[in-house]
Amino acid sequence: MAHFVNPFTDIGFKIIFGQPASKELLITLLNELLAGEHHIEDLTFIDKEDNSDNVNDRGIIFDLYCLTSSGEYIIVEMQNRWHSNFLDRTLYYVCRAISRLIERPITDEVELPIGRNDNVTDTVNEAPPRYGDRYKLSTVYGIFLMNFKEGKLEPKFRTDTVVADRENGRTVNPHFRQIYLQFPYFTKQLEECETLYDKLIYALKNMNEWNRMPDALKEQVFKHLERLAAVANLSEANRVAYDKAVDRFYVSRIYEEDMQDRVENAMREGREKGMKEGREEGLKEGMKEGMAKGRLEDAQNLKRLGVSTDIIAKATGLSPKEIAKL
């Protein structure tokens, strides 16, 4: 058992980032991800379950769902294994969160002053809300940590998506943001990590193999990470749940490696079979071409000797027209 929890298990990820004590660590990670774009001062964890209107969907449960103090919504998802239509699911998650924004009321009820006679009916004059006001959106960020390579994304660690003009790349709507982090493509060694952002990513990728926090990670955030992620510091309930999650993690990894070996073996056998069949087919074609060439040469020799066309045709199998062309 490693000294630190594995962040690529569901409960490990939530222990590190999803509890009240880990809010500071999550804010640091998000600010490093959004550096130059947005700075988060504070955030609150909100209900991770978004009940669906679709009777066939019992609801979406996000890994983390947060609201910043300045009004942005952030979905943070950790995905350990590839599955089909993953990008479509992430798009649905962000669109679902955005669609919920317009369901909030656009005006608050107006309360009458205290002490006013209840029998008196007053009319409160307010400017009617404009039609477009209900569609004013907060920014929704979808941040997806992926412990696998997604073939539909570019082969790189980080992919940022926005709603943009296809011709000039200019952002059309800044309220829709998705960030994909493909951890297998992060290959930096610790000595190559110069920024806090790189160091955080390096720690998340490798910490499950450490017995202690490396001396090079001196920033305060890593001391906090060390306390949060130490297996020895888990409550009894979290320890039991984490042990089960680790078992599922390694069973899943063994299954994936076994499936990958099977695919590679099947592809190799297919290539070998194809080459063998190709050689046999080539030999057949070569023999066929050689026999045809031999018949033509025989027919030419017989024709030079003055043998009749009928006899040449019977001897070589060529038609009279083919013999006449020789």
mmCIF file of C-alpha atoms in Angstrom, residues 102 104-110 124-136:
data_model
loop_
_atom_site.group_PDB
_atom_site.id
_atom_site.type_symbol
_atom_site.label_atom_id
_atom_site.label_comp_id
_atom_site.label_asym_id
_atom_site.label_seq_id
_atom_site.Cartn_x
_atom_site.Cartn_y
_atom_site.Cartn_z
ATOM 1 C CA ILE A 102 -31.860 30.119 -16.866
ATOM 2 C CA ARG A 104 -33.440 30.645 -11.653
ATOM 3 C CA PRO A 105 -35.976 33.458 -11.093
ATOM 4 C CA ILE A 106 -35.074 36.776 -12.682
ATOM 5 C CA THR A 107 -36.930 38.924 -10.119
ATOM 6 C CA ASP A 108 -37.360 38.598 -6.382
ATOM 7 C CA GLU A 109 -40.680 38.981 -4.614
ATOM 8 C CA VAL A 110 -41.150 42.485 -3.183
ATOM 9 C CA VAL A 124 -45.421 48.002 -6.537
ATOM 10 C CA ASN A 125 -44.238 49.705 -9.688
ATOM 11 C CA GLU A 126 -41.185 48.016 -11.171
ATOM 12 C CA ALA A 127 -39.715 48.101 -14.625
ATOM 13 C CA PRO A 128 -40.651 44.861 -16.373
ATOM 14 C CA PRO A 129 -37.683 42.578 -17.018
ATOM 15 C CA ARG A 130 -36.419 42.515 -20.560
ATOM 16 C CA TYR A 131 -36.897 39.307 -22.497
ATOM 17 C CA GLY A 132 -33.175 38.693 -22.929
ATOM 18 C CA ASP A 133 -32.343 39.125 -19.225
ATOM 19 C CA ARG A 134 -33.214 35.551 -18.378
ATOM 20 C CA TYR A 135 -30.537 34.342 -20.767
ATOM 21 C CA LYS A 136 -27.703 36.242 -19.116
#
